[in-house]
Tab-separated table of C-alpha atoms in Angstrom:
chain	number	residue	atom	x	y	z
A	184	VAL	CA	11.008	-19.806	21.828
A	185	GLU	CA	8.545	-17.741	19.792
A	186	GLY	CA	10.002	-16.623	16.463
A	187	SER	CA	12.971	-19.021	16.547
A	188	SER	CA	11.762	-21.283	13.709
A	189	CYS	CA	9.037	-21.543	11.088
A	190	GLU	CA	7.114	-23.705	13.548
A	191	THR	CA	7.074	-20.891	16.145
A	192	ALA	CA	7.063	-17.973	13.686
A	193	ILE	CA	5.512	-14.622	14.619
A	194	ALA	CA	2.698	-13.304	12.382
A	195	LEU	CA	3.899	-10.715	9.846
A	196	PRO	CA	0.975	-8.554	8.747
A	197	ILE	CA	0.780	-7.476	5.102
A	198	ASN	CA	-0.141	-3.872	4.217
A	199	ASP	CA	-0.549	-2.705	7.817
A	200	GLY	CA	1.926	0.203	7.531
A	201	GLU	CA	3.644	-0.614	10.809
A	202	GLY	CA	5.475	-3.876	10.130
A	203	VAL	CA	7.330	-5.571	12.959
A	204	THR	CA	10.498	-4.746	14.854
A	205	GLY	CA	13.211	-6.970	16.232
A	206	VAL	CA	16.842	-7.253	17.184
A	207	ILE	CA	19.570	-9.740	16.315
A	208	ASP	CA	21.214	-9.372	19.711
A	209	VAL	CA	23.028	-12.716	19.780
A	210	PRO	CA	25.518	-13.843	17.108
A	211	GLY	CA	23.880	-16.434	14.861
A	212	LYS	CA	20.318	-15.602	15.938
A	213	ALA	CA	17.579	-15.525	13.295
A	214	ASP	CA	13.994	-14.315	13.629
A	215	TYR	CA	11.109	-16.080	11.855
A	216	TYR	CA	7.809	-14.631	10.671
A	217	MET	CA	4.756	-16.180	8.996
A	218	MET	CA	2.603	-14.544	6.312
A	219	ASP	CA	-0.807	-15.534	4.982
A	220	VAL	CA	-0.586	-15.117	1.201
A	221	LEU	CA	-2.869	-15.359	-1.821
A	222	ALA	CA	-2.032	-16.703	-5.262
A	223	GLY	CA	-1.135	-13.949	-7.710
A	224	GLN	CA	0.056	-11.425	-5.128
A	225	PHE	CA	3.319	-9.613	-5.753
A	226	LEU	CA	4.842	-9.057	-2.313
A	227	MET	CA	7.307	-6.279	-1.499
A	228	LEU	CA	9.318	-7.312	1.563
A	229	PHE	CA	11.917	-4.956	2.991
A	230	THR	CA	13.832	-3.939	6.081
A	231	ASP	CA	14.596	-0.556	7.570
A	232	ALA	CA	17.629	-1.185	9.732
A	233	ASN	CA	20.747	0.453	8.365
A	234	PRO	CA	19.895	3.064	5.701
A	235	GLU	CA	23.238	4.845	6.136
A	236	ASP	CA	25.227	1.609	5.592
A	237	ASN	CA	26.954	1.908	8.985
A	238	PRO	CA	29.382	-1.053	9.391
A	239	GLU	CA	28.629	-1.088	13.155
A	240	LEU	CA	24.945	-1.898	12.536
A	241	ILE	CA	23.061	-4.887	11.135
A	242	ASP	CA	23.263	-5.970	7.502
A	243	THR	CA	19.938	-7.777	7.041
A	244	VAL	CA	19.179	-10.785	4.864
A	245	ILE	CA	15.646	-12.069	4.302
A	246	SER	CA	14.844	-15.570	3.079
A	247	LEU	CA	11.467	-17.072	2.215
A	248	TYR	CA	10.627	-20.689	3.015
A	249	SER	CA	7.680	-23.020	2.655
A	250	GLU	CA	5.338	-22.979	5.655
A	251	ASP	CA	7.176	-25.879	7.298
A	252	GLY	CA	10.612	-24.354	6.608
A	253	ALA	CA	11.741	-27.350	4.546
A	254	SER	CA	12.062	-25.585	1.176
A	255	LEU	CA	13.944	-22.345	0.460
A	256	ILE	CA	11.860	-20.256	-1.969
A	257	ALA	CA	13.858	-17.020	-2.315
A	258	THR	CA	16.571	-15.053	-0.535
A	259	ASP	CA	17.865	-11.489	-0.701
A	260	ASP	CA	20.730	-9.591	0.867
A	261	ASP	CA	20.531	-5.985	-0.399
A	262	ALA	CA	18.056	-3.988	-2.432
A	263	PHE	CA	18.687	-3.262	-6.098
A	264	PRO	CA	19.945	-0.759	-6.860
A	265	ARG	CA	22.036	-1.075	-3.727
A	266	VAL	CA	21.663	2.045	-1.609
A	267	SER	CA	22.271	0.434	1.796
A	268	THR	CA	22.544	-2.938	3.498
A	269	ASP	CA	18.771	-3.062	3.998
A	270	SER	CA	17.080	-5.991	2.246
A	271	GLU	CA	14.350	-5.693	-0.379
A	272	LEU	CA	12.663	-8.604	-2.107
A	273	VAL	CA	9.767	-8.690	-4.583
A	274	TYR	CA	8.132	-12.106	-4.733
A	275	HIS	CA	5.247	-13.493	-6.810
A	276	VAL	CA	3.007	-15.814	-4.792
A	277	ALA	CA	2.175	-18.987	-6.723
A	278	SER	CA	-0.549	-20.410	-4.470
A	279	ASP	CA	-2.698	-19.571	-1.448
A	280	GLY	CA	-1.201	-20.525	1.877
A	281	LYS	CA	1.509	-19.450	4.276
A	282	ILE	CA	5.107	-18.421	3.696
A	283	CYS	CA	7.768	-18.371	6.395
A	284	LEU	CA	10.252	-15.468	6.377
A	285	LYS	CA	13.646	-15.760	8.075
A	286	LEU	CA	15.542	-12.573	8.952
A	287	GLU	CA	19.205	-12.861	9.872
A	288	GLU	CA	22.458	-10.926	9.882
A	289	PHE	CA	24.552	-11.171	6.700
A	290	SER	CA	27.496	-12.756	8.531
A	291	SER	CA	25.375	-15.771	9.541
A	292	TRP	CA	23.782	-16.100	6.102
A	293	TYR	CA	27.166	-15.864	4.354
A	294	GLY	CA	28.828	-18.383	6.643
A	295	ALA	CA	31.293	-15.932	8.174
A	296	GLU	CA	31.859	-15.452	11.893
A	297	ALA	CA	28.352	-14.608	13.130
A	298	GLU	CA	27.659	-11.137	14.482
A	299	GLY	CA	24.978	-9.846	16.820
A	300	SER	CA	24.488	-6.845	19.070
A	301	GLU	CA	21.836	-4.986	21.051
A	302	ASP	CA	22.314	-2.314	18.354
A	303	PHE	CA	21.319	-4.742	15.552
A	304	THR	CA	17.699	-3.561	15.514
A	305	TYR	CA	15.443	-3.692	12.475
A	306	SER	CA	11.959	-3.007	11.184
A	307	LEU	CA	10.471	-5.453	8.694
A	308	PHE	CA	7.622	-4.610	6.316
A	309	ALA	CA	5.427	-6.595	3.934
A	310	TYR	CA	3.219	-5.007	1.280
A	311	THR	CA	1.469	-6.098	-1.864
A	312	LEU	CA	2.456	-4.048	-4.889
A	313	ASP	CA	-0.356	-1.682	-5.835
A	314	ASP	CA	-1.140	-1.814	-9.561
A	315	GLU	CA	-2.712	1.672	-9.327
A	316	ALA	CA	0.358	3.420	-7.879
A	317	ASP	CA	2.367	5.685	-10.206
A	318	ALA	CA	5.633	3.835	-9.703
A	319	THR	CA	4.361	0.281	-10.185
A	320	ASN	CA	4.214	-1.066	-13.696
A	321	HIS	CA	2.580	-4.478	-13.760
A	322	ASP	CA	2.996	-6.344	-17.041
A	323	LEU	CA	-0.218	-6.012	-19.068
A	324	GLU	CA	-0.470	-8.123	-22.194
A	325	PRO	CA	-0.283	-7.601	-25.073
A	326	ASN	CA	2.967	-5.661	-24.773
A	327	ASP	CA	5.235	-7.986	-26.734
A	328	ASP	CA	6.535	-5.458	-29.260
A	329	LEU	CA	7.252	-1.731	-29.553
A	330	GLY	CA	3.888	-1.105	-31.207
A	331	ASN	CA	2.138	-2.432	-28.091
A	332	ALA	CA	4.605	-1.125	-25.503
A	333	GLN	CA	3.006	-0.434	-22.140
A	334	GLU	CA	3.209	3.182	-20.866
A	335	ALA	CA	5.286	3.204	-17.685
A	336	GLY	CA	4.918	5.547	-14.727
A	337	PHE	CA	7.409	6.875	-12.212
A	338	ALA	CA	7.150	8.278	-8.686
A	339	SER	CA	9.054	11.386	-7.630
A	340	LEU	CA	11.147	10.853	-4.520
A	341	GLU	CA	13.415	13.163	-2.548
A	342	TYR	CA	16.486	11.641	-4.244
A	343	GLY	CA	15.044	11.368	-7.784
A	344	SER	CA	12.445	9.235	-9.508
A	345	SER	CA	11.813	5.532	-9.197
A	346	ALA	CA	9.739	2.789	-10.803
A	347	TYR	CA	9.033	-0.913	-10.406
A	348	PHE	CA	8.479	-3.160	-13.410
A	349	TYR	CA	7.039	-6.559	-12.591
A	350	GLY	CA	5.120	-9.414	-14.088
A	351	LEU	CA	5.572	-12.939	-15.329
A	352	LEU	CA	7.432	-14.154	-18.393
A	353	ASP	CA	5.173	-16.884	-19.653
A	354	PRO	CA	5.637	-18.786	-21.892
A	355	GLU	CA	9.405	-18.895	-22.463
A	356	THR	CA	9.052	-16.770	-25.611
A	357	ASP	CA	7.229	-13.908	-23.828
A	358	VAL	CA	8.715	-10.438	-24.249
A	359	ASP	CA	7.486	-7.390	-22.334
A	360	GLY	CA	7.886	-3.899	-23.776
A	361	TYR	CA	7.517	-0.607	-21.917
A	362	ALA	CA	7.580	2.978	-23.196
A	363	PHE	CA	8.654	5.819	-20.917
A	364	THR	CA	10.459	9.117	-20.739
A	365	VAL	CA	13.197	9.251	-18.150
A	366	PRO	CA	12.265	11.975	-15.652
A	367	GLU	CA	14.492	15.011	-15.274
A	368	GLY	CA	17.395	14.118	-13.007
A	369	GLY	CA	17.322	10.428	-13.935
A	370	ALA	CA	15.500	7.497	-12.418
A	371	GLY	CA	16.032	4.239	-10.570
A	372	MET	CA	14.222	1.199	-11.954
A	373	ASN	CA	13.713	-2.152	-10.261
């Protein structure tokens, strides 16, 4: 059955603005998607399924696997900060190739009694983080001390301001410093 394993995964486009939709209509069901990725990309993967945190709807979990599904790479239940049961995962791609994404209901992932319903619909999106966007702050060296702190930007949203800080800590002694003014009304930072 298409989308029932990494071997039969459905293509998940990156940066297309539409994503894919699905339903976990049978308890224990999982849907699988495949992405073509490039080394150095920072992927933003997220679901839009249950923004109001309704206990009668799906609680998504996304997990990333090697192309063949043999190796778990990363997994995520809820976004941080947690505003709903929708999943959100930022992942740095180490090498060119394909990554398999598994989407399932929290109950299956957690090992509880599996849930599923015709109402367990979701939309799944994949984007690369845009270094030019106001709210994305990609680590730019040198920023290892306060004197070289990187200026950080924020985006204004209907519920406040938000920003993403991302990069690599390499080598083990790397420190990344950012300078910013918290926008009026506060801000959420990931």
